[in-house]
Short mmCIF file of C-alpha atoms in Angstrom, two decimals:
data_model
loop_
_atom_site.label_atom_id
_atom_site.label_comp_id
_atom_site.label_asym_id
_atom_site.label_seq_id
_atom_site.Cartn_x
_atom_site.Cartn_y
_atom_site.Cartn_z
CA UNK A 1 -18.64 35.55 5.18
CA UNK A 2 -16.33 38.47 5.80
CA UNK A 3 -15.14 37.78 9.31
CA UNK A 4 -13.75 34.51 10.67
CA UNK A 5 -16.05 32.99 13.31
CA UNK A 6 -12.96 32.33 15.45
CA UNK A 7 -11.37 35.79 15.17
CA UNK A 8 -9.55 36.53 18.45
CA UNK A 9 -10.47 39.97 19.81
CA UNK A 10 -6.97 40.33 21.29
CA UNK A 11 -5.62 40.62 17.76
CA UNK A 12 -6.11 44.24 16.76
CA UNK A 13 -4.85 43.82 13.21
CA UNK A 14 -6.01 41.50 10.49
CA UNK A 15 -3.57 38.77 9.44
CA UNK A 16 -1.18 39.70 6.66
CA UNK A 17 -1.54 38.21 3.22
CA UNK A 18 1.55 36.12 3.90
CA UNK A 19 0.10 34.68 7.11
CA UNK A 20 -3.14 33.92 5.30
CA UNK A 21 -1.21 32.03 2.67
CA UNK A 22 0.94 29.98 5.02
CA UNK A 23 -1.87 29.47 7.54
CA UNK A 24 -4.52 28.33 5.08
CA UNK A 25 -4.99 24.59 4.62
CA UNK A 26 -8.36 24.62 2.88
CA UNK A 27 -6.88 23.44 -0.41
CA UNK A 28 -5.71 20.28 1.38
CA UNK A 29 -8.28 19.57 4.10
CA UNK A 30 -11.22 20.18 1.79
CA UNK A 31 -11.05 16.40 1.44
CA UNK A 32 -12.36 16.16 5.02
CA UNK A 33 -15.64 17.89 4.10
CA UNK A 34 -17.93 14.91 4.58
CA UNK A 35 -16.12 13.70 7.69
CA UNK A 36 -16.32 17.17 9.24
CA UNK A 37 -20.05 17.46 8.63
CA UNK A 38 -20.69 13.94 9.90
CA UNK A 39 -18.66 14.49 13.08
CA UNK A 40 -20.40 17.84 13.61
CA UNK A 41 -23.81 16.23 13.16
CA UNK A 42 -22.99 13.55 15.74
CA UNK A 43 -21.55 16.14 18.12
CA UNK A 44 -24.76 18.13 17.82
CA UNK A 45 -26.88 15.04 18.57
CA UNK A 46 -24.86 14.54 21.74
CA UNK A 47 -25.30 18.21 22.74
CA UNK A 48 -29.06 17.77 22.39
CA UNK A 49 -29.13 14.53 24.38
CA UNK A 50 -27.08 15.99 27.22
CA UNK A 51 -29.27 19.14 27.16
CA UNK A 52 -26.26 21.37 26.56
CA UNK A 53 -28.26 22.92 23.72
CA UNK A 54 -32.01 22.83 23.12
CA UNK A 55 -33.71 20.37 20.81
CA UNK A 56 -34.98 23.29 18.72
CA UNK A 57 -31.52 24.77 18.21
CA UNK A 58 -30.01 21.35 17.64
CA UNK A 59 -32.48 20.51 14.88
CA UNK A 60 -31.71 23.79 13.14
CA UNK A 61 -27.99 23.02 13.28
CA UNK A 62 -28.43 19.46 11.97
CA UNK A 63 -30.72 20.62 9.16
CA UNK A 64 -28.23 23.32 8.23
CA UNK A 65 -25.40 20.79 8.12
CA UNK A 66 -27.44 18.49 5.91
CA UNK A 67 -28.17 21.40 3.55
CA UNK A 68 -24.45 22.15 3.33
CA UNK A 69 -23.71 18.51 2.55
CA UNK A 70 -26.31 18.47 -0.21
CA UNK A 71 -24.86 21.67 -1.64
CA UNK A 72 -21.39 20.15 -1.58
CA UNK A 73 -22.56 17.10 -3.51
CA UNK A 74 -24.21 19.39 -6.08
CA UNK A 75 -21.02 21.46 -6.31
CA UNK A 76 -22.80 24.59 -5.13
CA UNK A 77 -20.32 25.44 -2.37
CA UNK A 78 -17.53 27.96 -2.78
CA UNK A 79 -14.92 27.78 -0.06
CA UNK A 80 -13.04 30.81 1.22
CA UNK A 81 -9.34 30.64 2.08
CA UNK A 82 -9.87 33.45 4.62
CA UNK A 83 -11.38 30.85 6.92
CA UNK A 84 -8.12 28.87 7.03
CA UNK A 85 -9.50 25.34 6.98
CA UNK A 86 -12.48 23.16 6.28
CA UNK A 87 -13.77 23.40 9.86
CA UNK A 88 -14.07 27.18 9.87
CA UNK A 89 -15.53 27.13 6.36
CA UNK A 90 -18.27 24.75 7.48
CA UNK A 91 -18.99 26.91 10.51
CA UNK A 92 -19.15 30.04 8.34
CA UNK A 93 -21.44 28.31 5.83
CA UNK A 94 -23.68 27.13 8.66
CA UNK A 95 -23.81 30.67 10.04
CA UNK A 96 -24.91 31.97 6.64
CA UNK A 97 -27.77 29.45 6.60
CA UNK A 98 -29.12 29.53 10.17
CA UNK A 99 -27.57 32.62 11.75
CA UNK A 100 -25.89 32.99 15.18
CA UNK A 101 -27.30 29.66 16.41
CA UNK A 102 -24.53 28.06 14.34
CA UNK A 103 -22.08 29.22 17.02
CA UNK A 104 -23.61 26.77 19.51
CA UNK A 105 -22.28 23.82 17.53
CA UNK A 106 -18.75 24.41 18.77
CA UNK A 107 -19.76 24.02 22.42
CA UNK A 108 -17.72 21.35 24.18
CA UNK A 109 -15.16 20.88 21.44
CA UNK A 110 -12.15 22.57 19.86
CA UNK A 111 -10.71 22.57 16.39
CA UNK A 112 -7.89 20.50 17.88
CA UNK A 113 -10.10 17.50 18.66
CA UNK A 114 -12.33 18.25 15.69
CA UNK A 115 -9.56 17.96 13.11
CA UNK A 116 -8.06 14.77 14.48
CA UNK A 117 -11.51 13.17 14.63
CA UNK A 118 -12.17 14.06 10.99
CA UNK A 119 -8.72 12.84 10.02
CA UNK A 120 -9.18 9.47 11.72
CA UNK A 121 -12.58 9.04 10.06
CA UNK A 122 -11.01 9.77 6.67
CA UNK A 123 -8.22 7.24 7.17
CA UNK A 124 -10.69 4.59 8.35
CA UNK A 125 -12.81 5.00 5.22
CA UNK A 126 -9.90 5.18 2.78
CA UNK A 127 -8.01 2.30 4.34
CA UNK A 128 -10.87 0.10 3.13
CA UNK A 129 -10.42 1.46 -0.39
CA UNK A 130 -6.70 0.60 -0.26
CA UNK A 131 -7.53 -2.88 1.05
CA UNK A 132 -9.96 -3.42 -1.83
CA UNK A 133 -7.36 -2.32 -4.40
CA UNK A 134 -4.70 -4.60 -2.91
CA UNK A 135 -7.19 -7.44 -3.12
CA UNK A 136 -7.74 -6.71 -6.82
CA UNK A 137 -4.00 -6.89 -7.45
CA UNK A 138 -3.82 -10.17 -5.51
CA UNK A 139 -6.68 -11.51 -7.63
CA UNK A 140 -4.82 -10.62 -10.84
CA UNK A 141 -1.65 -12.34 -9.59
CA UNK A 142 -3.56 -15.44 -8.47
CA UNK A 143 -5.23 -15.60 -11.89
CA UNK A 144 -1.78 -15.76 -13.50
CA UNK A 145 -0.65 -18.35 -10.95
CA UNK A 146 -3.60 -20.66 -11.62
CA UNK A 147 -2.64 -20.86 -15.29
CA UNK A 148 1.09 -21.30 -14.74
CA UNK A 149 1.81 -23.87 -12.04
CA UNK A 150 4.05 -25.77 -14.47
CA UNK A 151 5.42 -22.78 -16.37
CA UNK A 152 9.18 -22.84 -15.76
CA UNK A 153 11.06 -19.59 -15.28
CA UNK A 154 14.41 -18.69 -13.76
CA UNK A 155 14.48 -17.96 -10.07
CA UNK A 156 17.09 -15.37 -9.21
CA UNK A 157 19.43 -14.43 -6.40
CA UNK A 158 21.73 -11.42 -6.88
CA UNK A 159 19.93 -11.05 -10.24
CA UNK A 160 21.78 -14.20 -11.34
CA UNK A 161 19.85 -17.27 -12.46
CA UNK A 162 19.78 -19.55 -9.42
CA UNK A 163 17.19 -22.34 -9.65
CA UNK A 164 14.12 -23.16 -11.77
CA UNK A 165 10.82 -22.03 -10.27
CA UNK A 166 7.32 -21.70 -11.66
CA UNK A 167 5.77 -18.44 -12.76
CA UNK A 168 2.92 -19.29 -10.40
CA UNK A 169 5.27 -19.58 -7.42
CA UNK A 170 6.88 -16.24 -8.28
CA UNK A 171 3.51 -14.47 -8.52
CA UNK A 172 2.37 -15.94 -5.21
CA UNK A 173 5.37 -14.32 -3.51
CA UNK A 174 3.79 -10.94 -4.27
CA UNK A 175 0.39 -12.20 -3.15
CA UNK A 176 1.92 -12.92 0.26
CA UNK A 177 3.64 -9.53 0.44
CA UNK A 178 0.38 -7.77 -0.36
CA UNK A 179 -1.47 -9.95 2.12
CA UNK A 180 0.83 -8.78 4.90
CA UNK A 181 0.17 -5.20 3.87
CA UNK A 182 -3.57 -5.82 4.23
CA UNK A 183 -3.05 -7.24 7.71
CA UNK A 184 -0.94 -4.20 8.64
CA UNK A 185 -3.73 -1.88 7.50
CA UNK A 186 -6.17 -3.85 9.63
CA UNK A 187 -3.86 -3.60 12.66
CA UNK A 188 -3.37 0.12 12.05
CA UNK A 189 -7.14 0.71 12.08
CA UNK A 190 -7.52 -1.28 15.31
CA UNK A 191 -5.12 1.10 17.06
CA UNK A 192 -6.58 4.17 15.37
CA UNK A 193 -10.15 3.27 16.29
CA UNK A 194 -10.54 5.55 19.34
CA UNK A 195 -12.50 8.79 19.16
CA UNK A 196 -10.71 12.04 20.12
CA UNK A 197 -13.93 14.08 19.91
CA UNK A 198 -14.55 15.87 23.19
CA UNK A 199 -10.91 16.11 24.19
CA UNK A 200 -11.18 19.85 23.55
CA UNK A 201 -8.13 21.99 22.93
CA UNK A 202 -6.03 19.72 25.19
CA UNK A 203 -7.62 19.51 28.66
CA UNK A 204 -11.13 18.21 28.04
CA UNK A 205 -14.21 20.32 28.80
CA UNK A 206 -16.38 21.36 31.75
CA UNK A 207 -19.57 20.68 29.78
CA UNK A 208 -21.33 17.40 30.61
CA UNK A 209 -20.62 15.83 27.24
CA UNK A 210 -21.04 12.11 26.47
CA UNK A 211 -17.90 10.99 24.65
CA UNK A 212 -18.98 7.36 24.59
CA UNK A 213 -22.08 8.33 22.66
CA UNK A 214 -20.17 10.27 19.99
CA UNK A 215 -17.55 7.51 19.73
CA UNK A 216 -20.27 4.92 19.17
CA UNK A 217 -22.21 6.97 16.61
CA UNK A 218 -19.04 7.69 14.64
CA UNK A 219 -18.10 4.01 14.54
CA UNK A 220 -15.17 4.14 16.94
CA UNK A 221 -14.63 1.38 19.49
CA UNK A 222 -14.28 3.83 22.38
CA UNK A 223 -13.14 7.37 23.25
CA UNK A 224 -9.47 8.16 23.74
CA UNK A 225 -8.43 8.13 27.39
CA UNK A 226 -6.01 11.09 27.58
CA UNK A 227 -7.07 14.47 26.22
CA UNK A 228 -3.50 15.75 25.76
CA UNK A 229 -2.50 12.68 23.79
CA UNK A 230 -5.76 12.88 21.82
CA UNK A 231 -5.00 16.20 20.16
CA UNK A 232 -1.23 15.81 19.79
CA UNK A 233 -1.06 12.18 18.68
CA UNK A 234 -0.34 11.48 15.03
CA UNK A 235 0.93 7.95 15.55
CA UNK A 236 -2.01 6.71 13.51
CA UNK A 237 -1.03 8.89 10.53
CA UNK A 238 2.60 7.75 10.77
CA UNK A 239 1.51 4.12 10.88
CA UNK A 240 -0.90 4.56 7.96
CA UNK A 241 1.79 6.25 5.87
CA UNK A 242 4.25 3.51 6.85
CA UNK A 243 1.89 0.76 5.68
CA UNK A 244 1.23 2.64 2.45
CA UNK A 245 4.97 3.20 1.99
CA UNK A 246 5.70 -0.48 2.41
CA UNK A 247 2.93 -1.27 -0.06
CA UNK A 248 4.52 1.23 -2.43
CA UNK A 249 7.89 -0.48 -2.04
CA UNK A 250 6.36 -3.86 -2.85
CA UNK A 251 4.69 -2.33 -5.89
CA UNK A 252 8.04 -0.86 -6.91
CA UNK A 253 9.73 -4.25 -6.68
CA UNK A 254 7.07 -5.81 -8.89
CA UNK A 255 7.31 -2.87 -11.29
CA UNK A 256 11.09 -3.24 -11.44
CA UNK A 257 10.76 -6.89 -12.43
CA UNK A 258 8.22 -6.04 -15.12
CA UNK A 259 10.62 -3.40 -16.46
CA UNK A 260 13.47 -5.93 -16.58
CA UNK A 261 11.35 -8.71 -18.05
CA UNK A 262 10.04 -6.45 -20.82
CA UNK A 263 13.55 -5.48 -21.98
CA UNK A 264 15.05 -7.12 -25.06
CA UNK A 265 17.67 -8.81 -22.87
CA UNK A 266 15.04 -10.73 -20.91
CA UNK A 267 12.07 -10.75 -23.29
CA UNK A 268 9.97 -12.61 -20.71
CA UNK A 269 6.84 -10.49 -21.15
CA UNK A 270 4.89 -8.47 -23.66
CA UNK A 271 3.45 -5.34 -22.10
CA UNK A 272 -0.07 -4.12 -22.82
CA UNK A 273 -0.06 -1.20 -25.25
CA UNK A 274 -2.35 0.74 -22.93
CA UNK A 275 0.32 0.94 -20.23
CA UNK A 276 3.29 1.55 -22.51
CA UNK A 277 4.56 4.46 -24.56
CA UNK A 278 6.63 4.92 -27.68
CA UNK A 279 9.65 7.09 -28.34
CA UNK A 280 9.49 10.46 -30.05
CA UNK A 281 12.37 9.54 -32.40
CA UNK A 282 12.89 5.76 -32.10
CA UNK A 283 9.93 3.92 -33.65
CA UNK A 284 11.10 0.50 -32.45
CA UNK A 285 10.73 1.41 -28.78
CA UNK A 286 7.98 0.22 -26.44
CA UNK A 287 8.66 1.79 -23.08
CA UNK A 288 7.29 0.43 -19.77
CA UNK A 289 6.28 3.89 -18.56
CA UNK A 290 3.39 2.68 -16.39
CA UNK A 291 5.66 0.41 -14.37
CA UNK A 292 8.44 3.01 -14.29
CA UNK A 293 6.15 5.64 -12.82
CA UNK A 294 4.92 3.22 -10.17
CA UNK A 295 8.57 2.65 -9.29
CA UNK A 296 9.17 6.41 -9.20
CA UNK A 297 6.17 7.05 -6.95
CA UNK A 298 7.72 4.82 -4.29
CA UNK A 299 10.37 7.48 -3.68
CA UNK A 300 7.64 10.05 -2.94
CA UNK A 301 5.90 7.89 -0.37
CA UNK A 302 9.18 7.03 1.34
CA UNK A 303 9.90 10.76 1.53
CA UNK A 304 6.48 11.42 3.04
CA UNK A 305 7.13 8.87 5.77
CA UNK A 306 10.44 10.52 6.58
CA UNK A 307 8.77 13.95 6.50
CA UNK A 308 6.06 13.13 9.01
CA UNK A 309 8.55 11.48 11.37
CA UNK A 310 10.77 14.55 11.14
CA UNK A 311 7.76 16.80 11.67
CA UNK A 312 6.85 15.05 14.94
CA UNK A 313 10.28 14.54 16.43
CA UNK A 314 10.64 17.95 18.09
CA UNK A 315 7.05 18.86 18.99
CA UNK A 316 6.26 19.49 22.66
CA UNK A 317 2.83 18.51 23.94
CA UNK A 318 0.22 19.17 22.98
CA UNK A 319 -0.94 20.74 19.70
CA UNK A 320 1.27 22.82 17.40
CA UNK A 321 0.42 24.20 13.98
CA UNK A 322 3.14 22.01 12.47
CA UNK A 323 0.59 19.20 12.64
CA UNK A 324 -1.41 20.90 9.91
CA UNK A 325 1.00 19.31 7.41
CA UNK A 326 0.06 15.76 8.43
CA UNK A 327 -2.88 15.68 6.04
CA UNK A 328 -0.92 16.84 3.00
CA UNK A 329 1.62 14.06 3.56
CA UNK A 330 -1.06 11.44 4.16
CA UNK A 331 -3.24 12.43 1.22
CA UNK A 332 -0.27 12.53 -1.15
CA UNK A 333 0.89 9.10 0.00
CA UNK A 334 -2.60 7.67 -0.36
CA UNK A 335 -3.02 9.09 -3.88
CA UNK A 336 0.32 7.72 -5.06
CA UNK A 337 -0.19 4.24 -3.65
CA UNK A 338 -3.81 4.00 -4.79
CA UNK A 339 -2.80 4.90 -8.34
CA UNK A 340 0.13 2.48 -8.20
CA UNK A 341 -2.14 -0.38 -7.12
CA UNK A 342 -4.60 0.37 -9.91
CA UNK A 343 -1.88 0.57 -12.56
CA UNK A 344 -0.20 -2.67 -11.48
CA UNK A 345 -3.52 -4.55 -11.25
CA UNK A 346 -4.42 -3.52 -14.79
CA UNK A 347 -0.92 -4.35 -16.00
CA UNK A 348 -0.98 -7.83 -14.46
CA UNK A 349 -4.44 -8.48 -15.90
CA UNK A 350 -3.23 -7.65 -19.44
CA UNK A 351 0.41 -8.75 -19.51
CA UNK A 352 1.48 -11.66 -21.75
CA UNK A 353 4.28 -14.05 -20.78
CA UNK A 354 6.81 -15.50 -23.22
CA UNK A 355 6.94 -18.98 -21.69
CA UNK A 356 9.39 -20.43 -24.22
CA UNK A 357 11.86 -17.62 -23.59
CA UNK A 358 11.71 -18.14 -19.82
CA UNK A 359 12.27 -21.89 -20.21
CA UNK A 360 15.12 -21.30 -22.62
CA UNK A 361 16.79 -18.95 -20.12
CA UNK A 362 16.75 -21.78 -17.56
CA UNK A 363 17.97 -24.41 -20.02
CA UNK A 364 20.88 -22.25 -21.14
CA UNK A 365 21.98 -21.61 -17.56
CA UNK A 366 23.28 -23.90 -14.86
CA UNK A 367 20.14 -23.55 -12.76
CA UNK A 368 19.96 -27.29 -12.01
CA UNK A 369 23.44 -27.38 -10.46
CA UNK A 370 22.02 -27.72 -6.95
CA UNK A 371 19.92 -30.67 -8.16
CA UNK A 372 23.08 -32.32 -9.50
CA UNK A 373 24.79 -31.87 -6.12
CA UNK A 374 21.72 -33.19 -4.31
CA UNK A 375 21.71 -36.26 -6.62
CA UNK A 376 25.34 -36.99 -5.72
CA UNK A 377 24.37 -36.85 -2.04
CA UNK A 378 21.27 -39.04 -2.41
CA UNK A 379 22.60 -41.63 -4.89
CA UNK A 380 26.34 -41.73 -4.25
CA UNK A 381 26.24 -40.73 -0.58
CA UNK A 382 28.72 -37.89 -0.84
CA UNK A 383 28.74 -35.35 1.99
CA UNK A 384 27.03 -32.27 0.58
CA UNK A 385 30.16 -30.11 0.67
CA UNK A 386 32.09 -32.71 -1.35
CA UNK A 387 29.18 -33.03 -3.78
CA UNK A 388 29.19 -29.25 -4.06
CA UNK A 389 32.88 -29.28 -5.04
CA UNK A 390 32.36 -31.97 -7.69
CA UNK A 391 29.37 -30.10 -9.12
CA UNK A 392 31.41 -26.93 -9.29
CA UNK A 393 34.02 -28.73 -11.38
CA UNK A 394 31.33 -30.12 -13.70
CA UNK A 395 29.81 -26.66 -14.15
CA UNK A 396 33.24 -25.19 -14.86
CA UNK A 397 33.85 -27.88 -17.49
CA UNK A 398 30.43 -27.37 -19.09
CA UNK A 399 31.02 -23.64 -19.22
CA UNK A 400 34.38 -24.15 -20.94
CA UNK A 401 32.67 -26.31 -23.57
CA UNK A 402 29.76 -23.85 -23.88
CA UNK A 403 27.28 -26.57 -22.94
CA UNK A 404 24.33 -26.70 -20.59
CA UNK A 405 24.31 -29.43 -17.95
CA UNK A 406 21.47 -31.29 -19.63
CA UNK A 407 23.41 -31.38 -22.93
CA UNK A 408 26.48 -33.02 -21.45
CA UNK A 409 27.02 -36.70 -22.26
CA UNK A 410 27.15 -39.42 -19.63
CA UNK A 411 30.76 -40.07 -20.62
CA UNK A 412 31.64 -36.44 -19.88
CA UNK A 413 29.94 -36.56 -16.50
CA UNK A 414 31.67 -39.80 -15.56
CA UNK A 415 35.03 -38.06 -15.90
CA UNK A 416 34.19 -36.60 -12.49
CA UNK A 417 32.85 -39.83 -10.98
CA UNK A 418 32.54 -43.24 -12.65
CA UNK A 419 29.45 -44.04 -10.61
CA UNK A 420 27.31 -41.32 -12.21
CA UNK A 421 24.51 -43.03 -14.14
CA UNK A 422 21.87 -42.05 -16.70
CA UNK A 423 19.50 -41.45 -13.81
CA UNK A 424 21.19 -38.08 -13.29
CA UNK A 425 19.56 -36.66 -16.41
CA UNK A 426 16.19 -36.82 -14.66
CA UNK A 427 17.25 -34.12 -12.23
CA UNK A 428 18.96 -31.99 -14.87
CA UNK A 429 15.59 -31.26 -16.50
CA UNK A 430 14.29 -27.81 -15.37
CA UNK A 431 10.73 -29.13 -14.99
CA UNK A 432 11.86 -32.15 -12.96
CA UNK A 433 14.03 -29.88 -10.85
CA UNK A 434 11.02 -27.73 -10.09
CA UNK A 435 8.83 -30.77 -9.37
CA UNK A 436 11.35 -32.11 -6.88
CA UNK A 437 11.01 -29.03 -4.62
CA UNK A 438 8.01 -30.49 -2.82
CA UNK A 439 8.77 -29.26 0.69
CA UNK A 440 6.09 -27.13 2.35
CA UNK A 441 6.05 -23.75 0.61
CA UNK A 442 8.21 -25.04 -2.25
CA UNK A 443 7.87 -24.59 -6.00
CA UNK A 444 6.65 -28.06 -7.00
CA UNK A 445 3.39 -27.72 -8.98
CA UNK A 446 1.50 -29.95 -6.55
CA UNK A 447 2.58 -27.72 -3.66
CA UNK A 448 1.88 -24.51 -5.56
CA UNK A 449 -1.63 -25.69 -6.42
CA UNK A 450 -2.31 -26.15 -2.70
CA UNK A 451 -0.85 -22.69 -2.04
CA UNK A 452 -3.21 -21.21 -4.61
CA UNK A 453 -6.21 -22.73 -2.88
CA UNK A 454 -4.89 -21.42 0.42
CA UNK A 455 -4.46 -17.82 -0.77
CA UNK A 456 -7.84 -17.84 -2.54
CA UNK A 457 -9.50 -18.81 0.72
CA UNK A 458 -7.44 -16.36 2.77
CA UNK A 459 -7.45 -13.26 0.59
CA UNK A 460 -10.26 -13.35 -1.98
#
C-alpha cells in the first residue's frame, strides 16, 4: 500500500506533508467503515447484474470486501493516512487481497456519490439509536410522573413562583418536547431516504447501471433525481444536526432546572452520588457536574449547527472539498447529544425529590393569587380586571404582614370585600388550586393521569 489507487498522473510531485495532513480525513470518516463496505458490496452486486463486470470478478470483489469487514471486526486492520479517507483505504485493502481486479469496483461511481451514500446510511442507522435514547429518557420522566400526579410544586414564570402545578405535569412537559424531537428525526429520515449512489462525480455515468436496484438493496426509498444535487447536497446533515441541536437545548433546559433544584436555595432534589462530584477543598459540597456538563455540551452542538450552515453558504455547485468537514461536525454533535441523553436518563432514574420542600415553597408564596381572583369573579361576579386589582391589594397586605394567603383570617380578607366568605379558603389551598385546573392539558391530577396514559401509548 505505497501508492494511492486514485493518484492522478498529471501530478508529477507527491503531495507535501502539509497537504497530506489537511487533506486526510481517515481519523474522522473511519466511522463509515461498515457503511462503505456495505455500499460497495451492493454496488458490486449491481455491476454483476447489469453485466458491467463478470460474475467471476464480482464474486472475488464481494469475498474480498467480506474479508476486510471480518478483519475490521477482529481489529486486524491498520489504516493508512496516505490514502486520505476511508474509501481509498478500503480500495487499497481490497487491492492487497485480490489484486488489480479490485479496481473494477469503482466502475460507474465516484468518491463524490460514494461518500454521501455512506454518510446517509450512517445517519439513518444512528438516528434510530438517538430515537431509542430519547425514548429511554421519556420513560424515566413518565415513571416519575406516574408517582407524582398529586405532588405539588411551584410552577414558574420569569423564575418567579407563579402557580401550583404537579411534579408529574412538569415532567410531562419534557416528555412532549422530546416527543417532538423524535418526530423531527423521523421527518428528517424521510427526506434523507434517497440514494445518491450512481450519481457519479456530478453528471451521472455512461455505464448502464441500475440505481433503483442499489437504492432498494441499501434500504432507500428511491434514487435521487438530480446528480448534481446528489453530490453537493448536505441538507440532510444540516437537518440532522439541527434536530440534535434542538434535542441538546431541551436537555440543557432540563439540566439547568436540576442544577437549580439541587442548590441549597431550592433544595427540591437530592442528586445521585454517581452523577455528582465533591470539592477539592470544601467537604460540604455536592456538585451537579453531570447536569452541568450536559448544559455545557449544548453550546458545542449549537456551534456545530452554525458551522455547517456557514460551511455551505458560499459553495458553488457541485462538490467542493469543504464538504469533507460535514462528518466531523455531525459525528461530534451526535456524540455530545447521545451522551447527554444517557446522562439525563440515568439522572432522572435515580434522582430523589424533596416533596415537602416543594410544597412549602408554594405555601410560603402567593401562588394561589390567581385562584383568589378567579373566586371573586365566580362567586362575587366581579369583572376579572377588578378582581385582579382587589387580589393585588390583598397580596400587598399579606406581604406587609409577612403572611401567606392561606394564613390570613376571614376578617382580614373581608377588609377588602365584606362578601368574601369562608369558601375562599378552599381555593387558597395549593392542592385544591392544582385540582381546579381541569381544562384539557391542565395540571389537575385527573387530567394529568389521562395525559400519562396518552404519552405511554404514543411514545413507549
